mmCIF file of C-alpha atoms in Angstrom:
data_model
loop_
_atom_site.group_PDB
_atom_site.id
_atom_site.type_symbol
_atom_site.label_atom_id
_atom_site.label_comp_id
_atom_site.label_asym_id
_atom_site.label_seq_id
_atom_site.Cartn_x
_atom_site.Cartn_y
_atom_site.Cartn_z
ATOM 1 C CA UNK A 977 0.556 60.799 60.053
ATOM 2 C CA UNK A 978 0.386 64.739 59.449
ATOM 3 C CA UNK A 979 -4.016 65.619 59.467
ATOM 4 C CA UNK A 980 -3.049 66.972 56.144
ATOM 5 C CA UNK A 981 -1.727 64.038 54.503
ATOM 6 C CA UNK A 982 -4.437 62.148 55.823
ATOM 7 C CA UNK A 983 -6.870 64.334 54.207
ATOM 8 C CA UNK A 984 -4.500 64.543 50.774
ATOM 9 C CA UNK A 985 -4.550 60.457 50.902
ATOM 10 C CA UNK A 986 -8.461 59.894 51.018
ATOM 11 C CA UNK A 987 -8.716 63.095 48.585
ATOM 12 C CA UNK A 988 -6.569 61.096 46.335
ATOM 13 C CA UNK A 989 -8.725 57.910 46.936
ATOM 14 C CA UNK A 990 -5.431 55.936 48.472
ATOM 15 C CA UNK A 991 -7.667 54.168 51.390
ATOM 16 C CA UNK A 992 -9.489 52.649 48.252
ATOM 17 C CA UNK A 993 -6.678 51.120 46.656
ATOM 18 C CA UNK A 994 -4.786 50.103 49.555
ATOM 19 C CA UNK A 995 -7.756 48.233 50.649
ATOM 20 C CA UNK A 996 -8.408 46.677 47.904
ATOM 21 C CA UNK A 997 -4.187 45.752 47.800
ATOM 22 C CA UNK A 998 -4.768 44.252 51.398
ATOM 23 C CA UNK A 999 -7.643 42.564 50.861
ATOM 24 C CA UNK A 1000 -6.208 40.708 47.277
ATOM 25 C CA UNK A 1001 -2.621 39.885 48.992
ATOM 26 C CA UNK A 1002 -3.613 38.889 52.798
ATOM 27 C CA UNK A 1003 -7.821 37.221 52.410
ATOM 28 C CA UNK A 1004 -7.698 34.460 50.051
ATOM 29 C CA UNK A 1005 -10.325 32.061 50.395
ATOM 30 C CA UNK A 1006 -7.138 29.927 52.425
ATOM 31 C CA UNK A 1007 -6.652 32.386 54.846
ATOM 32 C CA UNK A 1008 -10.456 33.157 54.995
ATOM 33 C CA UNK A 1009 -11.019 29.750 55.573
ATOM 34 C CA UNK A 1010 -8.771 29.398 58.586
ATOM 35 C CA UNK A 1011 -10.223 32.444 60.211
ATOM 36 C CA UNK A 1012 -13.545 30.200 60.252
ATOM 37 C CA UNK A 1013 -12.128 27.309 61.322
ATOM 38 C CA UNK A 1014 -10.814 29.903 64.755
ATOM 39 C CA UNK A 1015 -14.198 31.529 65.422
ATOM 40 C CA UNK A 1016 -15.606 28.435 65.473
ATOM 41 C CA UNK A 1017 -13.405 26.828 67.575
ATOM 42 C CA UNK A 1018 -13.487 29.575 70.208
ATOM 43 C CA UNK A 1019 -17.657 29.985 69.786
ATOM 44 C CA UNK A 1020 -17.063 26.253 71.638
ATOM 45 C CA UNK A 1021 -15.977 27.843 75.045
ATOM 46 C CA UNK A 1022 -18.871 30.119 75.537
ATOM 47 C CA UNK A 1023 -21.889 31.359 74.616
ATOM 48 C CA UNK A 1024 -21.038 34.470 72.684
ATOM 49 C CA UNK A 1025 -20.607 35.063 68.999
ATOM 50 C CA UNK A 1026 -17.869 36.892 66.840
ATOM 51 C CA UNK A 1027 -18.918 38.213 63.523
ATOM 52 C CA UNK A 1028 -15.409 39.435 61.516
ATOM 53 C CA UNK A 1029 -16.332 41.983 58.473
ATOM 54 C CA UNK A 1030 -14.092 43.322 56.605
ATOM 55 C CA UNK A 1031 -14.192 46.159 53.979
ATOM 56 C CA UNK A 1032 -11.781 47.719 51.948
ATOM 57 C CA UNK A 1033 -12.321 51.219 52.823
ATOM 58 C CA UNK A 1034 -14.649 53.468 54.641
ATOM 59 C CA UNK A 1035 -17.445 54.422 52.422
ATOM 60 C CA UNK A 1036 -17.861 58.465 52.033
ATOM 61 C CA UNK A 1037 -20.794 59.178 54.159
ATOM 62 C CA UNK A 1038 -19.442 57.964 57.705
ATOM 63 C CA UNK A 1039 -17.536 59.990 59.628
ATOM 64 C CA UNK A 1040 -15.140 57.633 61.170
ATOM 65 C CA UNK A 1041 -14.626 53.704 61.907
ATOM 66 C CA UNK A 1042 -17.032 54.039 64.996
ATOM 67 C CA UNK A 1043 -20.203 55.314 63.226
ATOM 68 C CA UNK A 1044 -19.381 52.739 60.040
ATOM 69 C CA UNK A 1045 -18.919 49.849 63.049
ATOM 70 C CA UNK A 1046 -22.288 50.513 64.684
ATOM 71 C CA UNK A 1047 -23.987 50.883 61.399
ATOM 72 C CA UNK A 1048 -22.647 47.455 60.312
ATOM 73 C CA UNK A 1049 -23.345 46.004 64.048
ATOM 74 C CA UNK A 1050 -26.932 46.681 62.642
ATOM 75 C CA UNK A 1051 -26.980 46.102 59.405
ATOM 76 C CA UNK A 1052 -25.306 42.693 59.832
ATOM 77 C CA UNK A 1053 -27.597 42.018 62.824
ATOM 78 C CA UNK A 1054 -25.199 41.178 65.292
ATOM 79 C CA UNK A 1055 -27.706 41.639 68.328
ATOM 80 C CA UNK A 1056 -29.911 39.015 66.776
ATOM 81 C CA UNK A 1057 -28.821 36.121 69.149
ATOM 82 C CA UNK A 1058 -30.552 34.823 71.704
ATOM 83 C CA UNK A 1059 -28.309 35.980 74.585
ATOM 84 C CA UNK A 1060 -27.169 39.564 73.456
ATOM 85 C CA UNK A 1061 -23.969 38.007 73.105
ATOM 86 C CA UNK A 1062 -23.101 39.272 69.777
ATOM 87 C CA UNK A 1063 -19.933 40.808 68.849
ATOM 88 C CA UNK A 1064 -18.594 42.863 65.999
ATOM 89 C CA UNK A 1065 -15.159 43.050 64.927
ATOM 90 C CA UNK A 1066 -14.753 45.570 62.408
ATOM 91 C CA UNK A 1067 -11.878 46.504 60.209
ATOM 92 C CA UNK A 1068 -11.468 48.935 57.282
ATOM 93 C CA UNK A 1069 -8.419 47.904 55.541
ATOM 94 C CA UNK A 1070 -7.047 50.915 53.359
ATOM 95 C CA UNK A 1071 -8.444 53.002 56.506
ATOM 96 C CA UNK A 1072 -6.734 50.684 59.023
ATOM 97 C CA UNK A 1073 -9.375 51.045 61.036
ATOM 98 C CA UNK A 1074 -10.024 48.468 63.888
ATOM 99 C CA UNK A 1075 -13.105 48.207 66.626
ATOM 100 C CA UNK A 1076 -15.042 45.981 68.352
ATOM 101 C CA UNK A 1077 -18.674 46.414 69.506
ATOM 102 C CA UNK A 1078 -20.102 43.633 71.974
ATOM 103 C CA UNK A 1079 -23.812 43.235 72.380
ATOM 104 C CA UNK A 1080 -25.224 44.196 75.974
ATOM 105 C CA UNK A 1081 -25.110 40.794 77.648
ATOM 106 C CA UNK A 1082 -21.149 41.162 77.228
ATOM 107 C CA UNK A 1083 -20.068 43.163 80.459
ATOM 108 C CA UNK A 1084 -16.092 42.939 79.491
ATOM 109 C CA UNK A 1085 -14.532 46.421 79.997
ATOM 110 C CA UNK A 1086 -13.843 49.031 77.129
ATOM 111 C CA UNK A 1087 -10.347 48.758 77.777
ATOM 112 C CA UNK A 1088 -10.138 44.913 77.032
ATOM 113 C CA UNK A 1089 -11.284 45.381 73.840
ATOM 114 C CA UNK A 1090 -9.122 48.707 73.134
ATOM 115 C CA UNK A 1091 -6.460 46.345 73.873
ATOM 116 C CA UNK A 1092 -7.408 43.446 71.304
ATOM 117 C CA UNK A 1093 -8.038 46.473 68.214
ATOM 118 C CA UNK A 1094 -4.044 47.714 69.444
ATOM 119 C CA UNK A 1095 -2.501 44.758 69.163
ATOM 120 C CA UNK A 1096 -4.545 43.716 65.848
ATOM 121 C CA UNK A 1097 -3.082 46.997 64.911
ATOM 122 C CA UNK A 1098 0.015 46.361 65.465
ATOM 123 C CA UNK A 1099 0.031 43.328 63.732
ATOM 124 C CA UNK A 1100 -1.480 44.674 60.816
ATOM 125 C CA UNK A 1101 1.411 47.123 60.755
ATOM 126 C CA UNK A 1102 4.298 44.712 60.323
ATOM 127 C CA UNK A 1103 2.069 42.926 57.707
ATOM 128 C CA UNK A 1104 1.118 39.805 60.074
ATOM 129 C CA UNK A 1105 -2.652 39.988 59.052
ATOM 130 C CA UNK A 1106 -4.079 36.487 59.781
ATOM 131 C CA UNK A 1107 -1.819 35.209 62.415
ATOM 132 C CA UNK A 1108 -2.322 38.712 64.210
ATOM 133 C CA UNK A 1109 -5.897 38.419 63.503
ATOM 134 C CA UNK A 1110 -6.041 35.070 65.152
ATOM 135 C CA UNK A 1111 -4.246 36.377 68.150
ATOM 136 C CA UNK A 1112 -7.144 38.682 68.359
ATOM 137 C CA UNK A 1113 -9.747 35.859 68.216
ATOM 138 C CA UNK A 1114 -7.608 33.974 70.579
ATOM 139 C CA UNK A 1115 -7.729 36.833 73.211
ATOM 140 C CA UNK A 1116 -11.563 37.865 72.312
ATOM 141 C CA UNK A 1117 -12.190 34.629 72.824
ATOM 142 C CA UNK A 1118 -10.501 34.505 76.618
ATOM 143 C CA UNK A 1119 -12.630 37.763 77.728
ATOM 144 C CA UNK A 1120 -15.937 36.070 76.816
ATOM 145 C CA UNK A 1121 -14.908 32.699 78.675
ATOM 146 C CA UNK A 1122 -14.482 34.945 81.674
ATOM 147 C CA UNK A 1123 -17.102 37.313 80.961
ATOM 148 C CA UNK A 1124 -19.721 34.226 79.763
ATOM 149 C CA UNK A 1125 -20.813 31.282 82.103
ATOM 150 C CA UNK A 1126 -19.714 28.752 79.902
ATOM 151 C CA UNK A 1127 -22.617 26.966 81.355
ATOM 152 C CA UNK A 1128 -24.991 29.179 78.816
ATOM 153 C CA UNK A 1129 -23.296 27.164 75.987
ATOM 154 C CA UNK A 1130 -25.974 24.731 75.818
ATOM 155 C CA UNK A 1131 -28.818 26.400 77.365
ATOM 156 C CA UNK A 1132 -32.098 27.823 76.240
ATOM 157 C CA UNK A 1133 -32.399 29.393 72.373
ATOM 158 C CA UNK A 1134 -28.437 28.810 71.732
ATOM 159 C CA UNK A 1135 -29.189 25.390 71.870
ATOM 160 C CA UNK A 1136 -31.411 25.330 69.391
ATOM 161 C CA UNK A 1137 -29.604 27.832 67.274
ATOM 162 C CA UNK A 1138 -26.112 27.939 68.637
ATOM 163 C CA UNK A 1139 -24.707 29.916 65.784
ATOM 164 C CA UNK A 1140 -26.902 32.705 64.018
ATOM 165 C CA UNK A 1141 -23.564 34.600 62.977
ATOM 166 C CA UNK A 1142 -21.386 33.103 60.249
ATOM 167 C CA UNK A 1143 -17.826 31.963 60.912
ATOM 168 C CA UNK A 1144 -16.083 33.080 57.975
ATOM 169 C CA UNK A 1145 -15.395 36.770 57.727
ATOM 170 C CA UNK A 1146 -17.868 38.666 55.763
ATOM 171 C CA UNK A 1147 -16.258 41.339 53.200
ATOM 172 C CA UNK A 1148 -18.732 44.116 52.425
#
């Protein structure tokens, strides 16, 4: 897209409605419901856990995705778990904008997760939202099971409270 037909499109207030388009047609409480039932299934394999938010558009006073994905990382308190195993997947919808911030005890390289917001791009693109986001949980899920001693499931504060981030994706 042309810089100034991106500019013309928020100016216009298009990210808002598309959002809010996507978010009516593609997250019904069905669909939300089995996005759940995959984080949870994958939180199974290893220690780490996947927060999904979604929002319709970005709000005026960010910038971009990346500031409005680190402010939600905190805001949500997704490095509140006992490990620092905490990730964020983040995705404006009338923006289409995609990214994922893992905690510090995730040591999975930058491209990996490039790779996961690409192909949860792509998806998005030929209108595949929840079977393309699944994919995505699928492969964020095989990076922390080779990332995460799946050992650390059961062990120490996880135990105790093995799931401090909620399963079902959060819209804001």
């Amino acid at each position: 897209m042309h810089p100034a037909v991106g500019k013309f499109a928020r100016a216009c207030g298009w990210p808002l409605v598309s959002g809010h388009w996507r978010r009516s047609r593609h997250f019904n409480a069905a669909a939300l419901d089995r996005l759940a039932v995959a984080i949870a299934e994958s939180e199974t394999h290893h220690p780490g856990e996947l927060l999904v938010v979604l929002e319709t558009h970005l709000p005026d006073h960010v910038p971009d995705g990346a500031t409005r994905a680190l402010e939600v990382f905190g805001r949500q308190r997704v490095w509140d778990t006992p490990q620092r195993t905490g990730m964020l997947l983040y995705i404006a919808l009338g923006n289409r904008c995609i990214e994922l911030i893992a905690d510090r005890g995730i040591d999975v390289p930058d491209a990996t997760w490039d790779g996961v917001c690409h192909t949860i791009q792509e998806g998005f693109r030929r209108g595949d939202y929840i079977g393309t986001l699944e994919t995505g949980i699928d492969t964020i899920e095989a990076a922390l099971k080779a990332a995460l001693p799946a050992g650390d499931v059961a062990s120490g504060d996880a135990a105790s409270d093995p799931n401090r981030l909620p399963d079902r994706p959060v819209f804001i």
